[in-house]
Amino acid sequence: MAKKTIITAAVTGAWPKKENNPNVPMTPSEIADDVYSVWKAGAAVAHLHMRDDEGNGTMNTDKFVETLDLIKTRYPDCDIVINLTTSGDIHADDEIRVAHVKKLKPEMASYDCGSMNWLNSGLFINSPKFLEDCGLLFQELNVKPEIEAFDPGMIANAAYYLKKGVLKAPLHFQFCMGCANGITGSVKNLVFMKETMDSLCPGSTWSTFGVGHSAMEIMYAAVALGGHLRVGMEDNVMYSKGVLADSNAQFVERAARVIREFGNEVATPDEAREILGLKK
Ligand code: ZN
């Protein structure tokens, strides 16, 4: 049987604006429509951030509620796995970062396994207390953490929380490659991230993306190494050098082609649930 590869679509993130690419979805309505179109194109997981009315990243619970309601009412057949960020605003306090998770109990939510400087402009703090509370909360609510690792130290940190019982095996990682202040995006570095994960947290699943010019290199390498893929405007507003992306679906369609050309199959949402061990 062909191996199934999961495509996660990260449709908006907290940073790109309409002036960077007019096709970035910003409002709950635009985000809901994009979730439907990426699902149609083959995405099994939607990783969601929200924007405030000025287009800045926000952790406002009402925006998450409104968006999920719109997806449900407009597109009742859309069975995509919902993965909500806990890091959509570096100024949000720890309580507000998980308020929407408590209310909506999504199947997955992001778990950023360490602190770093963010885009050379601010501090992205994930304190030991936040990571402990968040890990235990996710267990209590049966929300699968997507462990975002921006460098190999964050994988070691996940191994520590696994040992402490804050996280439960099997873990699922998202290797974030090529972000400023994180590990640079190269095949060699991706192999190192995977090997670090295999030795410290054996039996884990993983996905990855490369920002900017490393996007394609990381995508092809990930498929070859047996990983899953994340694509979308959170990570790239350019489809290729000098060409703005038309839509999030365009990224998903390309990822699906790469997966199929390699000889794998694109995982459906239910297959992704199986692979990731999500709640029934
Ligand atoms: Zn995100």
mmCIF file of C-alpha atoms and ligand atoms in Angstrom:
data_model
loop_
_atom_site.group_PDB
_atom_site.id
_atom_site.type_symbol
_atom_site.label_atom_id
_atom_site.label_comp_id
_atom_site.label_asym_id
_atom_site.label_seq_id
_atom_site.Cartn_x
_atom_site.Cartn_y
_atom_site.Cartn_z
ATOM 1 C CA MET A 1 0.000 0.000 0.000
ATOM 2 C CA ALA A 2 1.299 3.483 -0.828
ATOM 3 C CA LYS A 3 2.425 5.630 2.038
ATOM 4 C CA LYS A 4 0.019 8.403 2.999
ATOM 5 C CA THR A 5 1.355 11.930 3.330
ATOM 6 C CA ILE A 6 -0.564 14.542 5.298
ATOM 7 C CA ILE A 7 -0.820 18.081 3.950
ATOM 8 C CA THR A 8 -1.353 20.783 6.552
ATOM 9 C CA ALA A 9 -2.458 24.152 5.208
ATOM 10 C CA ALA A 10 -1.366 27.166 7.263
ATOM 11 C CA VAL A 11 -3.595 29.676 5.544
ATOM 12 C CA THR A 12 -2.809 33.010 7.170
ATOM 13 C CA GLY A 13 -0.447 33.067 10.180
ATOM 14 C CA ALA A 14 0.015 36.291 12.101
ATOM 15 C CA TRP A 15 2.220 38.326 9.794
ATOM 16 C CA PRO A 16 1.578 38.645 6.068
ATOM 17 C CA LYS A 17 -0.892 41.364 5.085
ATOM 18 C CA LYS A 18 -2.813 42.280 1.961
ATOM 19 C CA GLU A 19 0.044 44.574 0.917
ATOM 20 C CA ASN A 20 2.364 41.540 0.918
ATOM 21 C CA ASN A 21 -0.134 39.468 -1.048
ATOM 22 C CA PRO A 22 -3.747 40.538 -1.656
ATOM 23 C CA ASN A 23 -4.794 36.871 -1.531
ATOM 24 C CA VAL A 24 -3.924 36.346 2.157
ATOM 25 C CA PRO A 25 -7.195 35.640 4.018
ATOM 26 C CA MET A 26 -7.706 37.985 6.975
ATOM 27 C CA THR A 27 -11.324 37.955 8.144
ATOM 28 C CA PRO A 28 -13.153 34.951 9.620
ATOM 29 C CA SER A 29 -15.177 34.793 6.403
ATOM 30 C CA GLU A 30 -12.091 34.762 4.161
ATOM 31 C CA ILE A 31 -10.331 32.245 6.385
ATOM 32 C CA ALA A 32 -13.373 29.936 6.375
ATOM 33 C CA ASP A 33 -13.549 30.070 2.572
ATOM 34 C CA ASP A 34 -9.842 29.277 2.305
ATOM 35 C CA VAL A 35 -10.180 26.323 4.669
ATOM 36 C CA TYR A 36 -12.815 24.899 2.374
ATOM 37 C CA SER A 37 -10.721 25.430 -0.759
ATOM 38 C CA VAL A 38 -7.567 23.869 0.738
ATOM 39 C CA TRP A 39 -9.637 20.884 1.887
ATOM 40 C CA LYS A 40 -10.965 20.488 -1.655
ATOM 41 C CA ALA A 41 -7.372 20.597 -2.908
ATOM 42 C CA GLY A 42 -6.227 17.815 -0.552
ATOM 43 C CA ALA A 43 -5.284 19.363 2.770
ATOM 44 C CA ALA A 44 -6.151 17.135 5.738
ATOM 45 C CA VAL A 45 -5.288 19.650 8.458
ATOM 46 C CA ALA A 46 -5.974 23.392 8.675
ATOM 47 C CA HIS A 47 -3.614 25.319 10.959
ATOM 48 C CA LEU A 48 -5.410 28.517 11.884
ATOM 49 C CA HIS A 49 -4.470 31.948 13.170
ATOM 50 C CA MET A 50 -6.786 34.939 13.504
ATOM 51 C CA ARG A 51 -6.422 38.632 12.658
ATOM 52 C CA ASP A 52 -7.936 41.631 14.372
ATOM 53 C CA ASP A 53 -9.831 44.281 12.405
ATOM 54 C CA GLU A 54 -6.526 46.008 11.529
ATOM 55 C CA GLY A 55 -5.106 42.759 10.194
ATOM 56 C CA ASN A 56 -2.713 42.095 13.088
ATOM 57 C CA GLY A 57 -2.389 38.665 14.666
ATOM 58 C CA THR A 58 -4.778 38.205 17.574
ATOM 59 C CA MET A 59 -5.661 35.474 20.047
ATOM 60 C CA ASN A 60 -9.195 36.855 20.432
ATOM 61 C CA THR A 61 -11.381 33.854 21.254
ATOM 62 C CA ASP A 62 -14.424 35.314 19.480
ATOM 63 C CA LYS A 63 -12.563 35.377 16.154
ATOM 64 C CA PHE A 64 -11.738 31.674 16.478
ATOM 65 C CA VAL A 65 -15.347 30.876 17.422
ATOM 66 C CA GLU A 66 -16.724 32.912 14.524
ATOM 67 C CA THR A 67 -14.402 31.265 12.008
ATOM 68 C CA LEU A 68 -15.130 27.713 13.132
ATOM 69 C CA ASP A 69 -18.865 28.467 13.091
ATOM 70 C CA LEU A 70 -18.597 29.761 9.530
ATOM 71 C CA ILE A 71 -16.720 26.654 8.401
ATOM 72 C CA LYS A 72 -19.386 24.444 9.965
ATOM 73 C CA THR A 73 -22.400 26.323 8.628
ATOM 74 C CA ARG A 74 -21.110 27.163 5.144
ATOM 75 C CA TYR A 75 -19.343 23.886 4.495
ATOM 76 C CA PRO A 76 -21.004 21.109 6.489
ATOM 77 C CA ASP A 77 -19.274 18.431 4.379
ATOM 78 C CA CYS A 78 -15.777 19.736 5.226
ATOM 79 C CA ASP A 79 -14.210 17.222 7.620
ATOM 80 C CA ILE A 80 -10.741 18.799 7.766
ATOM 81 C CA VAL A 81 -8.806 18.457 11.042
ATOM 82 C CA ILE A 82 -8.724 21.802 12.842
ATOM 83 C CA ASN A 83 -5.392 22.816 14.360
ATOM 84 C CA LEU A 84 -5.494 26.134 16.234
ATOM 85 C CA THR A 85 -2.441 28.207 17.014
ATOM 86 C CA THR A 86 -1.569 29.110 20.594
ATOM 87 C CA SER A 87 1.014 31.610 19.309
ATOM 88 C CA GLY A 88 -0.860 34.101 17.194
ATOM 89 C CA ASP A 89 0.209 37.237 19.062
ATOM 90 C CA ILE A 90 3.524 37.566 20.888
ATOM 91 C CA HIS A 91 1.933 40.138 23.241
ATOM 92 C CA ALA A 92 -0.903 37.851 24.398
ATOM 93 C CA ASP A 93 -0.639 36.527 27.951
ATOM 94 C CA ASP A 94 -0.518 32.825 28.785
ATOM 95 C CA GLU A 95 -4.184 32.676 29.758
ATOM 96 C CA ILE A 96 -5.505 34.196 26.539
ATOM 97 C CA ARG A 97 -3.206 31.967 24.462
ATOM 98 C CA VAL A 98 -5.211 28.908 25.502
ATOM 99 C CA ALA A 99 -8.671 30.415 26.098
ATOM 100 C CA HIS A 100 -9.914 29.408 22.635
ATOM 101 C CA VAL A 101 -8.529 25.876 23.097
ATOM 102 C CA LYS A 102 -10.525 25.520 26.324
ATOM 103 C CA LYS A 103 -13.664 26.777 24.632
ATOM 104 C CA LEU A 104 -13.431 25.004 21.275
ATOM 105 C CA LYS A 105 -11.444 21.846 22.149
ATOM 106 C CA PRO A 106 -9.980 21.442 18.658
ATOM 107 C CA GLU A 107 -8.481 18.141 17.556
ATOM 108 C CA MET A 108 -5.023 19.749 17.457
ATOM 109 C CA ALA A 109 -3.297 22.917 18.650
ATOM 110 C CA SER A 110 0.224 24.211 18.283
ATOM 111 C CA TYR A 111 2.765 23.822 21.083
ATOM 112 C CA ASP A 112 5.931 25.861 20.575
ATOM 113 C CA CYS A 113 8.559 23.996 22.499
ATOM 114 C CA GLY A 114 10.914 26.815 23.510
ATOM 115 C CA SER A 115 11.530 30.553 23.375
ATOM 116 C CA MET A 116 13.313 32.609 20.749
ATOM 117 C CA ASN A 117 13.691 36.056 19.228
ATOM 118 C CA TRP A 118 10.911 36.475 16.708
ATOM 119 C CA LEU A 119 11.738 37.844 13.242
ATOM 120 C CA ASN A 120 14.451 40.019 14.822
ATOM 121 C CA SER A 121 11.702 42.190 16.212
ATOM 122 C CA GLY A 122 10.359 40.797 19.473
ATOM 123 C CA LEU A 123 10.485 38.018 22.041
ATOM 124 C CA PHE A 124 8.569 34.803 21.469
ATOM 125 C CA ILE A 125 8.247 33.509 25.003
ATOM 126 C CA ASN A 126 7.174 29.968 25.840
ATOM 127 C CA SER A 127 8.122 29.780 29.502
ATOM 128 C CA PRO A 128 8.606 26.484 31.348
ATOM 129 C CA LYS A 129 5.390 27.179 33.266
ATOM 130 C CA PHE A 130 3.432 27.862 30.079
ATOM 131 C CA LEU A 131 4.718 24.687 28.440
ATOM 132 C CA GLU A 132 3.883 22.580 31.508
ATOM 133 C CA ASP A 133 0.396 24.045 31.924
ATOM 134 C CA CYS A 134 -0.303 23.876 28.209
ATOM 135 C CA GLY A 135 0.860 20.251 27.870
ATOM 136 C CA LEU A 136 -1.275 19.129 30.812
ATOM 137 C CA LEU A 137 -4.273 21.117 29.573
ATOM 138 C CA PHE A 138 -4.014 19.503 26.139
ATOM 139 C CA GLN A 139 -3.960 16.057 27.765
ATOM 140 C CA GLU A 140 -6.999 16.891 29.864
ATOM 141 C CA LEU A 141 -8.925 18.150 26.824
ATOM 142 C CA ASN A 142 -7.609 15.423 24.524
ATOM 143 C CA VAL A 143 -6.109 17.998 22.148
ATOM 144 C CA LYS A 144 -3.127 16.680 20.195
ATOM 145 C CA PRO A 145 -0.165 19.039 20.476
ATOM 146 C CA GLU A 146 1.581 19.875 17.241
ATOM 147 C CA ILE A 147 5.075 20.424 18.606
ATOM 148 C CA GLU A 148 6.633 23.224 16.637
ATOM 149 C CA ALA A 149 10.418 23.003 16.716
ATOM 150 C CA PHE A 150 12.350 25.964 15.313
ATOM 151 C CA ASP A 151 15.693 24.427 16.232
ATOM 152 C CA PRO A 152 17.042 21.106 17.559
ATOM 153 C CA GLY A 153 17.018 22.369 21.168
ATOM 154 C CA MET A 154 13.230 22.464 21.038
ATOM 155 C CA ILE A 155 13.201 18.736 20.183
ATOM 156 C CA ALA A 156 15.340 18.047 23.251
ATOM 157 C CA ASN A 157 12.908 20.159 25.251
ATOM 158 C CA ALA A 158 9.997 18.035 23.983
ATOM 159 C CA ALA A 159 11.899 14.914 25.082
ATOM 160 C CA TYR A 160 12.192 16.448 28.554
ATOM 161 C CA TYR A 161 8.449 17.125 28.765
ATOM 162 C CA LEU A 162 7.731 13.645 27.475
ATOM 163 C CA LYS A 163 9.834 12.200 30.292
ATOM 164 C CA LYS A 164 8.076 14.459 32.819
ATOM 165 C CA GLY A 165 4.629 13.340 31.614
ATOM 166 C CA VAL A 166 3.671 16.805 30.385
ATOM 167 C CA LEU A 167 3.537 15.376 26.866
ATOM 168 C CA LYS A 168 2.382 11.889 25.924
ATOM 169 C CA ALA A 169 3.845 9.673 23.190
ATOM 170 C CA PRO A 170 3.546 9.412 20.279
ATOM 171 C CA LEU A 171 4.511 13.017 19.644
ATOM 172 C CA HIS A 172 3.868 14.898 16.432
ATOM 173 C CA PHE A 173 6.421 17.518 15.402
ATOM 174 C CA GLN A 174 6.311 20.413 12.986
ATOM 175 C CA PHE A 175 9.866 21.314 11.989
ATOM 176 C CA CYS A 176 9.834 25.026 11.184
ATOM 177 C CA MET A 177 12.757 25.508 8.827
ATOM 178 C CA GLY A 178 14.323 28.769 7.755
ATOM 179 C CA CYS A 179 12.588 31.154 10.195
ATOM 180 C CA ALA A 180 14.747 34.062 11.396
ATOM 181 C CA ASN A 181 16.546 33.031 14.626
ATOM 182 C CA GLY A 182 15.655 29.384 14.043
ATOM 183 C CA ILE A 183 17.513 26.646 12.199
ATOM 184 C CA THR A 184 18.175 27.549 8.574
ATOM 185 C CA GLY A 185 16.237 25.718 5.878
ATOM 186 C CA SER A 186 18.428 23.126 4.175
ATOM 187 C CA VAL A 187 18.217 19.411 3.463
ATOM 188 C CA LYS A 188 21.197 18.772 5.715
ATOM 189 C CA ASN A 189 19.480 20.569 8.602
ATOM 190 C CA LEU A 190 16.198 18.749 8.000
ATOM 191 C CA VAL A 191 17.997 15.404 8.145
ATOM 192 C CA PHE A 192 19.582 16.533 11.406
ATOM 193 C CA MET A 193 16.198 17.543 12.872
ATOM 194 C CA LYS A 194 14.691 14.184 11.903
ATOM 195 C CA GLU A 195 17.652 12.228 13.306
ATOM 196 C CA THR A 196 17.529 14.236 16.529
ATOM 197 C CA MET A 197 13.819 13.443 16.839
ATOM 198 C CA ASP A 198 14.346 9.749 16.046
ATOM 199 C CA SER A 199 16.994 9.422 18.755
ATOM 200 C CA LEU A 200 15.310 11.532 21.480
ATOM 201 C CA CYS A 201 11.624 10.824 20.813
ATOM 202 C CA PRO A 202 11.491 7.550 18.854
ATOM 203 C CA GLY A 203 8.155 6.668 17.278
ATOM 204 C CA SER A 204 7.155 10.290 16.688
ATOM 205 C CA THR A 205 5.567 11.547 13.479
ATOM 206 C CA TRP A 206 6.692 14.755 11.811
ATOM 207 C CA SER A 207 5.827 17.377 9.278
ATOM 208 C CA THR A 208 7.801 20.343 8.018
ATOM 209 C CA PHE A 209 7.859 23.504 5.964
ATOM 210 C CA GLY A 210 10.531 25.882 4.751
ATOM 211 C CA VAL A 211 9.925 29.619 4.618
ATOM 212 C CA GLY A 212 10.961 31.739 1.668
ATOM 213 C CA HIS A 213 13.505 30.320 -0.733
ATOM 214 C CA SER A 214 13.906 27.039 1.178
ATOM 215 C CA ALA A 215 10.256 26.032 0.640
ATOM 216 C CA MET A 216 10.698 23.681 -2.306
ATOM 217 C CA GLU A 217 13.961 22.160 -1.081
ATOM 218 C CA ILE A 218 12.328 21.302 2.241
ATOM 219 C CA MET A 219 9.159 19.994 0.579
ATOM 220 C CA TYR A 220 10.958 17.545 -1.702
ATOM 221 C CA ALA A 221 13.313 16.452 1.081
ATOM 222 C CA ALA A 222 10.429 15.889 3.485
ATOM 223 C CA VAL A 223 8.609 13.603 1.071
ATOM 224 C CA ALA A 224 11.830 11.667 0.417
ATOM 225 C CA LEU A 225 12.513 11.314 4.158
ATOM 226 C CA GLY A 226 8.982 10.089 4.936
ATOM 227 C CA GLY A 227 7.663 13.254 6.563
ATOM 228 C CA HIS A 228 4.413 15.143 6.161
ATOM 229 C CA LEU A 229 4.056 18.595 4.599
ATOM 230 C CA ARG A 230 2.846 22.013 5.602
ATOM 231 C CA VAL A 231 2.238 24.720 3.036
ATOM 232 C CA GLY A 232 0.378 28.012 2.868
ATOM 233 C CA MET A 233 0.562 31.751 3.183
ATOM 234 C CA GLU A 234 1.613 31.706 6.839
ATOM 235 C CA ASP A 235 4.993 30.502 5.587
ATOM 236 C CA ASN A 236 5.209 31.887 2.047
ATOM 237 C CA VAL A 237 3.376 34.584 0.136
ATOM 238 C CA MET A 238 5.406 33.899 -3.021
ATOM 239 C CA TYR A 239 4.540 30.850 -5.117
ATOM 240 C CA SER A 240 7.924 30.941 -6.817
ATOM 241 C CA LYS A 241 10.684 33.483 -7.305
ATOM 242 C CA GLY A 242 9.054 36.808 -8.132
ATOM 243 C CA VAL A 243 5.548 35.316 -8.396
ATOM 244 C CA LEU A 244 2.899 35.988 -5.754
ATOM 245 C CA ALA A 245 0.711 33.024 -4.825
ATOM 246 C CA ASP A 246 -2.844 33.112 -6.196
ATOM 247 C CA SER A 247 -4.299 31.259 -3.246
ATOM 248 C CA ASN A 248 -3.622 28.820 -0.445
ATOM 249 C CA ALA A 249 -5.190 26.103 -2.579
ATOM 250 C CA GLN A 250 -2.479 26.654 -5.192
ATOM 251 C CA PHE A 251 0.160 25.659 -2.626
ATOM 252 C CA VAL A 252 -1.830 22.589 -1.590
ATOM 253 C CA GLU A 253 -2.314 21.503 -5.204
ATOM 254 C CA ARG A 254 1.443 21.645 -5.780
ATOM 255 C CA ALA A 255 2.169 19.681 -2.594
ATOM 256 C CA ALA A 256 -0.358 17.051 -3.688
ATOM 257 C CA ARG A 257 1.355 16.753 -7.079
ATOM 258 C CA VAL A 258 4.781 16.324 -5.436
ATOM 259 C CA ILE A 259 3.395 13.629 -3.120
ATOM 260 C CA ARG A 260 1.765 11.715 -5.984
ATOM 261 C CA GLU A 261 4.762 11.999 -8.299
ATOM 262 C CA PHE A 262 6.913 10.498 -5.542
ATOM 263 C CA GLY A 263 4.562 7.522 -5.342
ATOM 264 C CA ASN A 264 2.774 8.362 -2.106
ATOM 265 C CA GLU A 265 -0.892 9.191 -1.649
ATOM 266 C CA VAL A 266 -2.367 12.331 -0.154
ATOM 267 C CA ALA A 267 -3.903 11.481 3.235
ATOM 268 C CA THR A 268 -7.571 12.273 3.761
ATOM 269 C CA PRO A 269 -8.585 13.935 7.033
ATOM 270 C CA ASP A 270 -9.675 10.569 8.448
ATOM 271 C CA GLU A 271 -6.385 8.982 7.421
ATOM 272 C CA ALA A 272 -4.577 11.873 9.102
ATOM 273 C CA ARG A 273 -6.626 11.226 12.268
ATOM 274 C CA GLU A 274 -5.481 7.614 12.149
ATOM 275 C CA ILE A 275 -1.799 8.481 11.541
ATOM 276 C CA LEU A 276 -1.742 11.155 14.257
ATOM 277 C CA GLY A 277 -3.865 9.229 16.761
ATOM 278 C CA LEU A 278 -6.435 11.991 17.172
ATOM 279 C CA LYS A 279 -9.467 11.705 19.408
ATOM 280 C CA LYS A 280 -12.473 10.006 17.899
HETATM 281 ZN ZN ZN B 1 1.105 29.190 13.050
#
